[in-house]
Amino acid sequence: MRPDTPADHTTEAERLLRTATQYPEDHEPLLLQAAAHLELAGDRERATTLYDRLLASEPEHPTLIKAFKAANLWEYGHEAEARAMIEGIRIAAPRDPAPWEIIAETLETHDELDAAHTTLTTALTLFVPTADASTEIPYPTQSLLTARHRVRRLLALDHDTWDDLADRLHRAEITLDELHDPKRLWSLGSNDPAELKAELARLRTELGSYRAALSRPFPVAVLHWPEPELTELLTAYPELQSEYPTHAAHLLDIEASLRELSATGTANLGIVTGTVPSYEAFAASESSSPSNADLLPQYATTLAARGRAVAWPPRRGADCWCGSGVAYGECHGSM
């Protein structure tokens, strides 16, 4: 059962903290999850302590952690410190869209619309220098475009080229202009059942678009086990033998799966490499056993979400993804 009450969130945070102690190699994502649950539990001061603990440990994503910390600080009265951190992130100009989106949403939440607009515009200057139709926009950057469109709508600004690009990338039936219309808030307070019903329909569409967007930033990832890791995995969890009869068969299955996905039009394909300790930590975080084969695709998706995916197919002349050291075209690419 997913956490629902503050007490549930505290319990989940404690479990994640124990798991992080047991698997220190995965402490960063586990502590970030724990901090999020503490925020939901209302224990924002303790969440800040976790963010400080992460920042003191030379994390992989320090700017992202600072963005989360700034948002949390502002929520429990430390506005000046939060503003200073946000300004520091803007000066650092990270090449990851996520911190930009977090600090912009923090500013927007606290009615700092002009500052949010400036922040999003600065970010898009880094990520989308041109907005012509031929430009390929990664999904995380599309979120920045959508957020900026929303803020500009609240500021009653006319469309510019980035707004037009956001409109072109939007796939839902209801337009961004309608989704981001400030007057929609008024209808939520209406006593007219027809208006309320129409707004609920619009909100369902928006939620569906948001969920779809969350599923897209990361590649459709296939899990790869190097031979030593697979041997260790099957020794510890022989129940998974049916999933991986041999290492050679495992590699062939990866290539075949990716080609099949590509043939059906699936884009943004990738490969993630698993390790036994990381997989065990993931299983613990899911309150399940590593011998549960249903966890394998979830583990692959989680690794991809952490930015661990390598794009498939490899570029021309590059080594094969399998680690053989042979060019892809002469290895699994020759299948």
Coordinates of C-alpha atoms in Angstrom, one line a residue:
M1 CA 0.0 0.0 0.0
R2 CA 1.3 3.4 -0.9
P3 CA 1.9 6.0 1.9
D4 CA -1.2 8.2 2.5
T5 CA -1.1 9.8 5.9
P6 CA 1.8 11.8 7.5
A7 CA 2.6 8.8 9.7
D8 CA 2.7 6.5 6.6
H9 CA 5.2 8.9 4.9
T10 CA 7.4 9.0 8.1
T11 CA 7.4 5.2 8.2
E12 CA 8.4 5.0 4.5
A13 CA 11.1 7.5 5.1
E14 CA 12.5 5.5 7.9
R15 CA 12.5 2.4 5.8
L16 CA 14.4 4.2 3.0
L17 CA 17.0 5.5 5.5
R18 CA 17.6 1.9 6.7
T19 CA 18.0 0.7 3.1
A20 CA 20.4 3.6 2.3
T21 CA 22.6 2.5 5.3
Q22 CA 22.5 -1.1 4.0
Y23 CA 23.4 -0.1 0.4
P24 CA 25.6 3.0 0.6
E25 CA 26.3 2.8 -3.2
D26 CA 22.7 3.8 -3.8
H27 CA 22.3 6.3 -0.9
E28 CA 21.7 9.3 -3.1
P29 CA 18.4 8.3 -4.7
L30 CA 17.3 6.5 -1.6
L31 CA 17.9 9.6 0.6
L32 CA 16.2 11.9 -2.0
Q33 CA 13.1 9.6 -1.8
A34 CA 13.3 9.7 2.0
A35 CA 13.5 13.5 2.1
A36 CA 10.4 13.7 -0.2
H37 CA 8.4 11.5 2.2
L38 CA 9.5 13.6 5.1
E39 CA 8.3 16.7 3.3
L40 CA 4.9 15.0 2.7
A41 CA 4.8 14.1 6.4
G42 CA 5.3 17.8 7.3
D43 CA 8.8 17.2 8.8
R44 CA 10.5 19.8 6.6
E45 CA 13.3 20.5 9.0
R46 CA 14.4 16.9 9.0
A47 CA 14.1 16.8 5.2
T48 CA 16.5 19.7 5.0
T49 CA 18.9 17.8 7.2
L50 CA 18.8 15.0 4.7
Y51 CA 19.5 17.4 1.8
D52 CA 22.5 18.7 3.8
R53 CA 23.7 15.2 4.4
L54 CA 23.6 14.5 0.7
L55 CA 25.4 17.7 -0.2
A56 CA 28.2 16.9 2.2
S57 CA 28.8 13.5 0.5
E58 CA 29.9 14.7 -2.9
P59 CA 26.7 13.7 -4.6
E60 CA 26.3 12.9 -8.3
H61 CA 23.6 15.6 -8.8
P62 CA 24.4 18.4 -6.3
T63 CA 22.4 21.1 -8.2
L64 CA 19.3 19.0 -8.2
I65 CA 19.6 18.4 -4.4
K66 CA 20.1 22.2 -3.9
A67 CA 16.9 22.9 -5.9
F68 CA 14.9 20.5 -3.8
K69 CA 16.4 22.0 -0.6
A70 CA 15.5 25.5 -1.7
A71 CA 11.9 24.5 -2.4
N72 CA 11.7 22.9 1.0
L73 CA 13.3 25.8 2.9
W74 CA 10.9 28.3 1.4
E75 CA 7.9 26.2 2.5
Y76 CA 8.8 26.4 6.2
G77 CA 9.8 30.0 6.5
H78 CA 13.4 30.2 5.3
E79 CA 12.7 32.4 2.3
A80 CA 15.9 34.4 2.4
E81 CA 18.1 31.3 2.4
A82 CA 15.9 29.7 -0.3
R83 CA 16.2 32.8 -2.5
A84 CA 20.0 32.7 -2.1
M85 CA 20.2 29.1 -3.2
I86 CA 17.9 29.7 -6.2
E87 CA 20.2 32.6 -7.3
G88 CA 23.2 30.3 -6.8
I89 CA 21.7 27.7 -9.1
R90 CA 20.9 30.3 -11.7
I91 CA 24.5 31.5 -11.7
A92 CA 25.8 28.0 -11.9
A93 CA 23.7 27.4 -15.0
P94 CA 23.4 23.6 -14.7
R95 CA 23.1 21.6 -17.9
D96 CA 20.3 19.5 -16.5
P97 CA 16.7 20.8 -17.0
A98 CA 15.4 19.4 -13.7
P99 CA 16.9 21.9 -11.3
W100 CA 15.7 24.8 -13.5
E101 CA 12.2 23.5 -13.5
I102 CA 12.1 23.0 -9.7
I103 CA 13.4 26.5 -8.8
A104 CA 11.0 28.0 -11.4
E105 CA 8.0 26.2 -10.0
T106 CA 9.1 27.2 -6.5
L107 CA 9.1 30.9 -7.6
E108 CA 5.8 30.4 -9.3
T109 CA 4.2 28.8 -6.3
H110 CA 5.1 31.8 -4.2
D111 CA 3.7 34.3 -6.8
E112 CA 7.1 35.3 -8.0
L113 CA 5.9 35.1 -11.6
D114 CA 8.4 37.6 -13.2
A115 CA 11.3 35.7 -11.5
A116 CA 9.9 32.4 -12.6
H117 CA 9.6 33.7 -16.2
T118 CA 13.2 35.0 -16.2
T119 CA 14.5 31.7 -14.8
L120 CA 12.7 29.6 -17.4
T121 CA 13.8 31.9 -20.2
T122 CA 17.4 31.7 -19.0
A123 CA 17.2 27.9 -19.0
L124 CA 15.7 27.7 -22.4
T125 CA 18.4 29.9 -23.8
L126 CA 20.8 27.1 -22.7
F127 CA 18.7 24.2 -23.9
V128 CA 16.8 25.5 -27.0
P129 CA 18.9 28.2 -28.6
T130 CA 16.7 28.0 -31.7
A131 CA 13.0 27.1 -31.9
D132 CA 12.7 26.1 -35.6
A133 CA 10.6 23.1 -36.5
S134 CA 13.6 20.9 -37.2
T135 CA 15.0 21.1 -33.7
E136 CA 14.7 17.9 -31.7
I137 CA 13.6 18.8 -28.2
P138 CA 14.3 16.2 -25.4
Y139 CA 11.3 15.5 -23.1
P140 CA 12.8 17.1 -20.0
T141 CA 13.3 20.3 -22.0
Q142 CA 9.7 20.2 -23.2
S143 CA 8.7 20.5 -19.6
L144 CA 10.5 23.8 -19.4
L145 CA 8.7 25.0 -22.5
T146 CA 5.4 24.0 -21.0
A147 CA 6.1 25.7 -17.6
R148 CA 7.2 28.9 -19.3
H149 CA 4.0 28.9 -21.4
R150 CA 2.0 28.6 -18.2
V151 CA 3.8 31.4 -16.5
R152 CA 3.5 33.7 -19.5
R153 CA -0.2 32.9 -19.7
L154 CA -0.5 34.0 -16.1
L155 CA 1.4 37.2 -16.9
A156 CA -0.9 37.9 -19.9
L157 CA 2.1 38.0 -22.3
D158 CA 1.7 37.4 -26.0
H159 CA 3.0 34.2 -27.6
D160 CA 6.6 34.2 -28.7
T161 CA 8.6 31.5 -30.7
W162 CA 9.1 29.3 -27.6
D163 CA 5.4 29.4 -26.8
D164 CA 4.7 28.4 -30.4
L165 CA 7.1 25.5 -30.0
A166 CA 5.4 24.4 -26.8
D167 CA 2.1 24.5 -28.6
R168 CA 3.5 22.3 -31.5
L169 CA 4.9 19.8 -29.0
H170 CA 1.6 19.6 -27.0
R171 CA -0.4 16.5 -28.0
A172 CA -3.5 16.6 -25.9
E173 CA -6.9 17.6 -27.3
I174 CA -7.2 20.6 -25.0
T175 CA -4.7 23.3 -26.0
L176 CA -2.1 24.7 -23.7
D177 CA -3.8 28.1 -23.8
E178 CA -6.9 26.6 -22.4
L179 CA -5.0 24.4 -19.8
H180 CA -3.1 27.5 -18.7
D181 CA -6.0 29.9 -18.7
P182 CA -6.1 31.7 -15.3
K183 CA -9.9 31.9 -15.5
R184 CA -10.1 28.1 -15.1
L185 CA -9.5 28.7 -11.4
W186 CA -12.7 30.6 -11.2
S187 CA -14.7 27.8 -12.5
L188 CA -13.5 25.5 -9.7
G189 CA -15.4 27.8 -7.3
S190 CA -18.6 27.8 -9.4
N191 CA -21.9 26.5 -8.2
D192 CA -22.9 25.6 -11.8
P193 CA -22.7 21.7 -12.1
A194 CA -22.1 22.0 -15.9
E195 CA -19.1 24.3 -15.3
L196 CA -17.7 22.0 -12.7
K197 CA -18.2 18.9 -14.9
A198 CA -16.4 20.7 -17.8
E199 CA -13.5 21.6 -15.6
L200 CA -13.1 18.1 -14.2
A201 CA -12.9 16.8 -17.8
R202 CA -10.2 19.4 -18.6
L203 CA -8.3 18.4 -15.4
R204 CA -8.4 14.7 -16.3
T205 CA -6.9 15.5 -19.7
E206 CA -4.2 17.6 -18.1
L207 CA -3.4 14.8 -15.6
G208 CA -3.2 12.3 -18.5
S209 CA -0.8 14.6 -20.4
Y210 CA 1.3 15.1 -17.2
R211 CA 1.5 11.3 -16.6
A212 CA 2.5 10.8 -20.2
A213 CA 5.2 13.4 -19.9
L214 CA 6.6 11.8 -16.8
S215 CA 6.9 8.5 -18.7
R216 CA 8.8 10.0 -21.6
P217 CA 12.0 11.8 -20.3
F218 CA 13.9 8.5 -20.1
P219 CA 14.7 6.0 -22.8
V220 CA 12.7 2.8 -23.1
A221 CA 15.4 0.8 -21.5
V222 CA 16.4 -2.8 -21.7
L223 CA 18.4 -4.4 -18.8
H224 CA 21.9 -5.7 -19.5
W225 CA 23.8 -7.9 -17.1
P226 CA 27.6 -8.2 -17.7
E227 CA 28.7 -11.8 -17.4
P228 CA 30.2 -11.6 -13.9
E229 CA 27.2 -9.8 -12.5
L230 CA 24.8 -12.3 -14.2
T231 CA 26.7 -15.2 -12.7
E232 CA 26.5 -13.6 -9.2
L233 CA 22.8 -12.9 -9.7
L234 CA 21.9 -16.4 -10.7
T235 CA 24.1 -17.9 -7.9
A236 CA 22.3 -15.8 -5.3
Y237 CA 18.8 -16.1 -6.9
P238 CA 18.5 -19.3 -9.0
E239 CA 14.8 -18.6 -9.4
L240 CA 15.8 -16.1 -12.2
Q241 CA 17.5 -18.8 -14.2
S242 CA 14.4 -19.1 -16.5
E243 CA 14.9 -15.4 -17.4
Y244 CA 18.5 -15.8 -18.2
P245 CA 19.3 -19.4 -19.5
T246 CA 22.9 -18.3 -20.6
H247 CA 24.7 -15.0 -20.8
A248 CA 25.0 -15.4 -24.6
A249 CA 21.3 -15.9 -24.9
H250 CA 20.7 -12.8 -22.7
L251 CA 22.8 -10.6 -25.0
L252 CA 21.0 -11.9 -28.1
D253 CA 17.6 -11.3 -26.4
I254 CA 18.6 -7.7 -25.7
E255 CA 19.5 -7.0 -29.3
A256 CA 16.4 -8.7 -30.6
S257 CA 14.1 -6.9 -28.2
L258 CA 15.5 -3.5 -29.1
R259 CA 15.2 -4.2 -32.8
E260 CA 11.6 -5.3 -32.4
L261 CA 10.8 -2.1 -30.4
S262 CA 12.5 0.0 -33.1
A263 CA 10.6 -1.8 -35.9
T264 CA 7.3 -0.9 -34.2
G265 CA 8.2 2.8 -34.1
T266 CA 9.4 3.1 -30.5
A267 CA 11.9 5.9 -30.2
N268 CA 14.4 6.9 -27.6
L269 CA 15.7 3.3 -26.9
G270 CA 18.5 2.6 -24.5
I271 CA 20.4 0.0 -22.5
V272 CA 21.0 0.1 -18.7
T273 CA 23.6 -2.1 -17.0
G274 CA 22.6 -3.7 -13.8
T275 CA 24.7 -4.7 -10.7
V276 CA 23.6 -7.1 -8.1
P277 CA 24.1 -4.7 -5.1
S278 CA 22.1 -2.0 -6.9
Y279 CA 19.3 -4.5 -7.8
E280 CA 19.1 -5.8 -4.2
A281 CA 18.8 -2.2 -2.9
F282 CA 16.0 -1.6 -5.4
A283 CA 14.2 -4.7 -4.4
A284 CA 14.5 -3.7 -0.7
S285 CA 13.1 -0.2 -1.6
E286 CA 10.1 -2.0 -3.2
S287 CA 9.6 -4.3 -0.2
S288 CA 10.2 -7.3 -2.4
S289 CA 12.7 -10.1 -3.0
P290 CA 15.3 -9.9 -5.7
S291 CA 14.1 -13.3 -6.9
N292 CA 10.9 -11.7 -8.1
A293 CA 11.3 -11.5 -11.9
D294 CA 8.6 -8.8 -12.1
L295 CA 11.0 -6.4 -10.5
L296 CA 13.5 -6.6 -13.4
P297 CA 11.7 -4.2 -15.9
Q298 CA 10.9 -1.8 -13.0
Y299 CA 14.6 -1.9 -12.1
A300 CA 15.6 -1.1 -15.7
T301 CA 13.2 1.9 -15.7
T302 CA 14.5 3.2 -12.4
L303 CA 18.1 3.0 -13.7
A304 CA 17.1 4.9 -16.9
A305 CA 15.3 7.5 -14.7
R306 CA 18.6 8.1 -13.0
G307 CA 20.3 8.8 -16.3
R308 CA 22.1 5.5 -16.5
A309 CA 20.8 4.5 -20.0
V310 CA 23.1 4.4 -23.0
A311 CA 21.4 5.1 -26.3
W312 CA 20.8 2.3 -28.7
P313 CA 21.9 1.7 -31.4
P314 CA 25.5 2.9 -30.8
R315 CA 26.8 5.5 -33.2
R316 CA 28.6 4.4 -36.4
G317 CA 32.0 2.9 -35.5
A318 CA 31.4 2.8 -31.8
D319 CA 32.1 -0.3 -29.7
C320 CA 29.2 -2.7 -29.1
W321 CA 27.0 -2.1 -26.1
C322 CA 27.8 -5.7 -24.8
G323 CA 31.3 -4.7 -23.7
S324 CA 33.1 -7.0 -26.1
G325 CA 35.4 -4.1 -27.3
V326 CA 34.4 -5.0 -30.9
A327 CA 32.7 -2.4 -33.1
Y328 CA 28.9 -2.7 -32.9
G329 CA 28.6 -3.3 -36.6
E330 CA 30.9 -6.3 -36.3
C331 CA 29.3 -7.6 -33.1
H332 CA 25.6 -7.6 -32.2
G333 CA 25.0 -5.1 -34.9
S334 CA 25.7 -7.7 -37.5
M335 CA 22.9 -10.0 -36.5

